[in-house]
PDB file of C-alpha atoms in Angstrom:
ATOM      1  CA  MET X   1      34.806 -44.476 -62.012  1.00 94.00           C
ATOM      2  CA  LYS X   2      35.851 -45.606 -58.643  1.00 96.00           C
ATOM      3  CA  LEU X   3      35.905 -43.577 -55.388  1.00 97.00           C
ATOM      4  CA  ILE X   4      37.257 -44.201 -51.925  1.00 96.00           C
ATOM      5  CA  PHE X   5      35.215 -43.174 -48.961  1.00 97.00           C
ATOM      6  CA  LYS X   6      37.208 -43.509 -45.707  1.00 96.00           C
ATOM      7  CA  TYR X   7      38.107 -41.556 -42.476  1.00 95.00           C
ATOM      8  CA  ARG X   8      41.129 -39.592 -41.691  1.00 91.00           C
ATOM      9  CA  TYR X   9      42.047 -38.692 -38.204  1.00 92.00           C
ATOM     10  CA  GLU X  10      42.747 -34.859 -37.809  1.00 90.00           C
ATOM     11  CA  GLU X  11      42.847 -32.481 -34.912  1.00 90.00           C
ATOM     12  CA  ASN X  12      41.634 -35.062 -32.330  1.00 93.00           C
ATOM     13  CA  LYS X  13      38.660 -36.435 -34.415  1.00 92.00           C
ATOM     14  CA  TYR X  14      37.835 -38.443 -37.423  1.00 94.00           C
ATOM     15  CA  ILE X  15      36.809 -36.666 -40.679  1.00 94.00           C
ATOM     16  CA  ARG X  16      35.121 -38.370 -43.828  1.00 96.00           C
ATOM     17  CA  ILE X  17      36.823 -37.956 -46.916  1.00 94.00           C
ATOM     18  CA  CYS X  18      36.285 -39.023 -50.512  1.00 95.00           C
ATOM     19  CA  GLU X  19      39.106 -39.688 -52.960  1.00 93.00           C
ATOM     20  CA  SER X  20      39.730 -40.585 -56.341  1.00 91.00           C
ATOM     21  CA  PHE X  21      40.544 -44.433 -56.502  1.00 91.00           C
ATOM     22  CA  LYS X  22      43.225 -43.791 -59.286  1.00 88.00           C
ATOM     23  CA  MET X  23      44.827 -40.884 -57.531  1.00 80.00           C
ATOM     24  CA  PRO X  24      44.429 -40.936 -53.960  1.00 71.00           C
ATOM     25  CA  TYR X  25      45.790 -37.887 -51.818  1.00 68.00           C
ATOM     26  CA  ASN X  26      49.120 -38.755 -50.824  1.00 64.00           C
ATOM     27  CA  ASP X  27      52.616 -37.232 -50.278  1.00 64.00           C
ATOM     28  CA  ILE X  28      53.254 -37.116 -54.056  1.00 70.00           C
ATOM     29  CA  VAL X  29      50.040 -35.151 -54.802  1.00 73.00           C
ATOM     30  CA  LYS X  30      50.823 -32.871 -51.769  1.00 74.00           C
ATOM     31  CA  LYS X  31      53.965 -31.876 -53.622  1.00 82.00           C
ATOM     32  CA  MET X  32      52.541 -31.185 -56.769  1.00 84.00           C
ATOM     33  CA  ASP X  33      51.566 -27.675 -58.103  1.00 84.00           C
ATOM     34  CA  TYR X  34      48.303 -26.925 -60.017  1.00 78.00           C
ATOM     35  CA  LYS X  35      49.748 -27.437 -63.305  1.00 83.00           C
ATOM     36  CA  GLU X  36      51.558 -30.650 -62.528  1.00 86.00           C
ATOM     37  CA  TYR X  37      48.483 -32.041 -61.014  1.00 81.00           C
ATOM     38  CA  THR X  38      46.257 -31.150 -63.974  1.00 82.00           C
ATOM     39  CA  ASP X  39      48.921 -32.454 -66.377  1.00 88.00           C
ATOM     40  CA  TYR X  40      48.976 -35.867 -64.395  1.00 86.00           C
ATOM     41  CA  ILE X  41      45.294 -36.250 -64.325  1.00 89.00           C
ATOM     42  CA  LEU X  42      44.909 -35.481 -68.171  1.00 90.00           C
ATOM     43  CA  ARG X  43      47.684 -37.570 -69.138  1.00 91.00           C
ATOM     44  CA  ASN X  44      46.233 -40.475 -67.181  1.00 90.00           C
ATOM     45  CA  ASN X  45      42.576 -39.843 -68.390  1.00 92.00           C
ATOM     46  CA  ILE X  46      41.262 -39.505 -64.866  1.00 92.00           C
ATOM     47  CA  LEU X  47      39.754 -36.004 -64.748  1.00 93.00           C
ATOM     48  CA  ASN X  48      36.215 -36.980 -64.366  1.00 96.00           C
ATOM     49  CA  GLU X  49      37.243 -39.486 -61.338  1.00 95.00           C
ATOM     50  CA  THR X  50      39.426 -36.749 -59.515  1.00 93.00           C
ATOM     51  CA  TYR X  51      36.827 -33.837 -60.289  1.00 94.00           C
ATOM     52  CA  LEU X  52      33.874 -36.145 -59.052  1.00 97.00           C
ATOM     53  CA  ALA X  53      35.786 -37.204 -55.983  1.00 96.00           C
ATOM     54  CA  SER X  54      36.905 -33.766 -54.850  1.00 93.00           C
ATOM     55  CA  TYR X  55      33.457 -32.218 -55.572  1.00 97.00           C
ATOM     56  CA  ILE X  56      31.858 -35.038 -53.360  1.00 98.00           C
ATOM     57  CA  ASP X  57      34.481 -34.341 -50.469  1.00 96.00           C
ATOM     58  CA  SER X  58      33.333 -30.891 -50.430  1.00 95.00           C
ATOM     59  CA  SER X  59      29.725 -31.568 -49.904  1.00 96.00           C
ATOM     60  CA  ASP X  60      28.409 -31.927 -46.423  1.00 97.00           C
ATOM     61  CA  LEU X  61      25.099 -33.879 -45.512  1.00 97.00           C
ATOM     62  CA  SER X  62      22.774 -30.509 -46.036  1.00 97.00           C
ATOM     63  CA  LEU X  63      24.329 -29.853 -49.520  1.00 97.00           C
ATOM     64  CA  THR X  64      24.530 -33.571 -50.458  1.00 98.00           C
ATOM     65  CA  GLU X  65      20.666 -34.023 -49.810  1.00 98.00           C
ATOM     66  CA  TYR X  66      20.102 -30.788 -51.968  1.00 98.00           C
ATOM     67  CA  ILE X  67      22.294 -32.235 -54.836  1.00 98.00           C
ATOM     68  CA  LEU X  68      20.364 -35.376 -54.613  1.00 98.00           C
ATOM     69  CA  LYS X  69      16.939 -33.718 -54.600  1.00 98.00           C
ATOM     70  CA  ASN X  70      17.846 -31.999 -57.859  1.00 98.00           C
ATOM     71  CA  LEU X  71      19.626 -34.926 -59.533  1.00 98.00           C
ATOM     72  CA  ASN X  72      16.722 -37.152 -58.921  1.00 97.00           C
ATOM     73  CA  ASP X  73      14.086 -34.635 -59.950  1.00 97.00           C
ATOM     74  CA  LYS X  74      13.634 -35.576 -63.787  1.00 95.00           C
ATOM     75  CA  ASP X  75      11.639 -32.226 -64.293  1.00 97.00           C
ATOM     76  CA  VAL X  76      15.049 -30.285 -63.429  1.00 97.00           C
ATOM     77  CA  SER X  77      16.995 -30.194 -66.807  1.00 97.00           C
ATOM     78  CA  TYR X  78      19.347 -27.144 -65.487  1.00 97.00           C
ATOM     79  CA  CYS X  79      20.283 -26.313 -62.123  1.00 98.00           C
ATOM     80  CA  ASP X  80      23.283 -25.007 -60.230  1.00 97.00           C
ATOM     81  CA  ILE X  81      24.443 -27.618 -57.555  1.00 98.00           C
ATOM     82  CA  GLY X  82      27.875 -26.248 -56.852  1.00 96.00           C
ATOM     83  CA  SER X  83      29.902 -26.202 -53.598  1.00 94.00           C
ATOM     84  CA  GLN X  84      32.059 -23.605 -52.262  1.00 91.00           C
ATOM     85  CA  ARG X  85      35.086 -25.024 -54.034  1.00 92.00           C
ATOM     86  CA  TRP X  86      33.250 -26.408 -57.392  1.00 95.00           C
ATOM     87  CA  GLU X  87      31.112 -24.801 -59.940  1.00 95.00           C
ATOM     88  CA  VAL X  88      28.576 -27.611 -61.025  1.00 97.00           C
ATOM     89  CA  TYR X  89      25.510 -27.584 -63.034  1.00 98.00           C
ATOM     90  CA  ILE X  90      23.128 -30.095 -63.985  1.00 98.00           C
ATOM     91  CA  GLU X  91      22.703 -30.021 -67.845  1.00 98.00           C
ATOM     92  CA  ASP X  92      19.943 -32.276 -68.818  1.00 97.00           C
ATOM     93  CA  LYS X  93      21.465 -35.917 -68.636  1.00 97.00           C
ATOM     94  CA  LYS X  94      25.187 -34.663 -67.804  1.00 98.00           C
ATOM     95  CA  VAL X  95      26.634 -32.957 -64.875  1.00 98.00           C
ATOM     96  CA  ASP X  96      29.214 -30.233 -65.625  1.00 97.00           C
ATOM     97  CA  ILE X  97      31.898 -29.841 -62.873  1.00 97.00           C
ATOM     98  CA  ALA X  98      34.733 -27.175 -62.950  1.00 94.00           C
ATOM     99  CA  LEU X  99      36.925 -25.387 -60.297  1.00 89.00           C
ATOM    100  CA  ILE X 100      35.288 -22.557 -59.095  1.00 87.00           C
ATOM    101  CA  PHE X 101      36.373 -19.161 -60.703  1.00 82.00           C
ATOM    102  CA  SER X 102      37.624 -21.285 -63.899  1.00 77.00           C
ATOM    103  CA  GLU X 103      38.303 -19.639 -67.078  1.00 79.00           C
ATOM    104  CA  GLU X 104      36.298 -20.543 -70.128  1.00 75.00           C
ATOM    105  CA  ASP X 105      39.226 -22.832 -71.429  1.00 76.00           C
ATOM    106  CA  ASP X 106      39.933 -24.553 -68.201  1.00 83.00           C
ATOM    107  CA  GLU X 107      39.293 -28.240 -68.034  1.00 89.00           C
ATOM    108  CA  ARG X 108      35.781 -29.362 -67.323  1.00 93.00           C
ATOM    109  CA  ALA X 109      34.385 -32.910 -66.296  1.00 95.00           C
ATOM    110  CA  TYR X 110      31.195 -34.152 -67.970  1.00 97.00           C
ATOM    111  CA  ILE X 111      29.716 -37.025 -66.177  1.00 98.00           C
ATOM    112  CA  ASP X 112      26.371 -38.936 -66.570  1.00 97.00           C
ATOM    113  CA  ARG X 113      23.801 -37.553 -64.162  1.00 97.00           C
ATOM    114  CA  GLU X 114      23.012 -41.040 -63.043  1.00 96.00           C
ATOM    115  CA  GLU X 115      26.492 -41.838 -61.915  1.00 97.00           C
ATOM    116  CA  VAL X 116      26.701 -38.554 -60.147  1.00 98.00           C
ATOM    117  CA  ALA X 117      23.294 -39.198 -58.369  1.00 97.00           C
ATOM    118  CA  TYR X 118      24.670 -42.755 -57.588  1.00 97.00           C
ATOM    119  CA  ALA X 119      27.783 -41.506 -56.040  1.00 98.00           C
ATOM    120  CA  MET X 120      26.138 -38.944 -54.051  1.00 98.00           C
ATOM    121  CA  SER X 121      23.599 -41.320 -52.580  1.00 97.00           C
ATOM    122  CA  LYS X 122      26.352 -43.503 -51.536  1.00 97.00           C
ATOM    123  CA  TRP X 123      28.229 -40.464 -49.920  1.00 98.00           C
ATOM    124  CA  ARG X 124      25.080 -39.373 -48.094  1.00 98.00           C
ATOM    125  CA  ASP X 125      24.878 -43.007 -46.660  1.00 97.00           C
ATOM    126  CA  PHE X 126      28.551 -42.752 -45.695  1.00 98.00           C
ATOM    127  CA  LEU X 127      28.040 -39.259 -43.963  1.00 97.00           C
ATOM    128  CA  LYS X 128      25.191 -40.619 -42.048  1.00 97.00           C
ATOM    129  CA  ARG X 129      27.020 -43.765 -40.727  1.00 95.00           C
ATOM    130  CA  GLU X 130      28.242 -43.721 -37.136  1.00 93.00           C
ATOM    131  CA  ILE X 131      32.015 -44.016 -37.046  1.00 93.00           C
ATOM    132  CA  ILE X 132      32.635 -47.327 -35.427  1.00 91.00           C
ATOM    133  CA  ASP X 133      36.117 -48.230 -36.971  1.00 93.00           C
ATOM    134  CA  GLY X 134      38.329 -45.559 -37.953  1.00 93.00           C
ATOM    135  CA  SER X 135      40.162 -47.835 -40.517  1.00 94.00           C
ATOM    136  CA  TYR X 136      36.917 -48.489 -42.347  1.00 95.00           C
ATOM    137  CA  GLU X 137      37.110 -47.776 -46.144  1.00 95.00           C
ATOM    138  CA  GLU X 138      34.344 -48.230 -48.861  1.00 96.00           C
ATOM    139  CA  ILE X 139      35.092 -48.350 -52.708  1.00 96.00           C
ATOM    140  CA  ILE X 140      32.198 -47.138 -54.711  1.00 96.00           C
ATOM    141  CA  ASP X 141      32.047 -47.926 -58.502  1.00 96.00           C
ATOM    142  CA  THR X 142      29.767 -45.470 -60.133  1.00 95.00           C
ATOM    143  CA  GLU X 143      29.231 -47.884 -63.119  1.00 92.00           C
ATOM    144  CA  ASN X 144      27.136 -50.180 -60.703  1.00 93.00           C
ATOM    145  CA  VAL X 145      24.304 -47.683 -61.499  1.00 92.00           C
ATOM    146  CA  TYR X 146      23.839 -49.398 -64.715  1.00 87.00           C
ATOM    147  CA  LYS X 147      24.060 -52.934 -63.704  1.00 84.00           C
ATOM    148  CA  LYS X 148      21.662 -52.326 -60.864  1.00 60.00           C
ATOM    149  CA  GLU X 149      19.144 -51.000 -63.602  1.00 53.00           C
ATOM    150  CA  LYS X 150      19.657 -54.074 -65.866  1.00 50.00           C
ATOM    151  CA  ILE X 151      18.838 -56.419 -62.976  1.00 42.00           C
ATOM    152  CA  GLU X 152      15.803 -54.388 -61.842  1.00 42.00           C
ATOM    153  CA  LYS X 153      14.297 -54.403 -65.441  1.00 39.00           C
TER     154      LYS X 153
END
């Protein structure tokens, strides 16, 4: 999965945002209702990427550090790491992501724990970075976590 970290200028300041690479937030997305949005992400097989991007985007530095502490602790096999908008649980080697207050039959993303930890660590670094250039963007590929492991072994 690929994610885009970038800045957006709103209300006289820059804010940090995370978007899905395959479905960035744009004028088309703004016009979709929830059903159209869900149908689109399911049809294009990008549920995991869009849910992860939105979950990361809803995480401030404090929450991100709490999430990383639990994701990186191998003794934690189950833990609630949700945000105000997302219901998220560590379930052994997977992370279960769903919209908060979702129904049992609503869509859920199940993502490898290592990929979520990798993306969150990159997000933490992005949140800590001083904003020097408002047009700066960074593309994160969560599959790099597996490439890194192979090189280190």
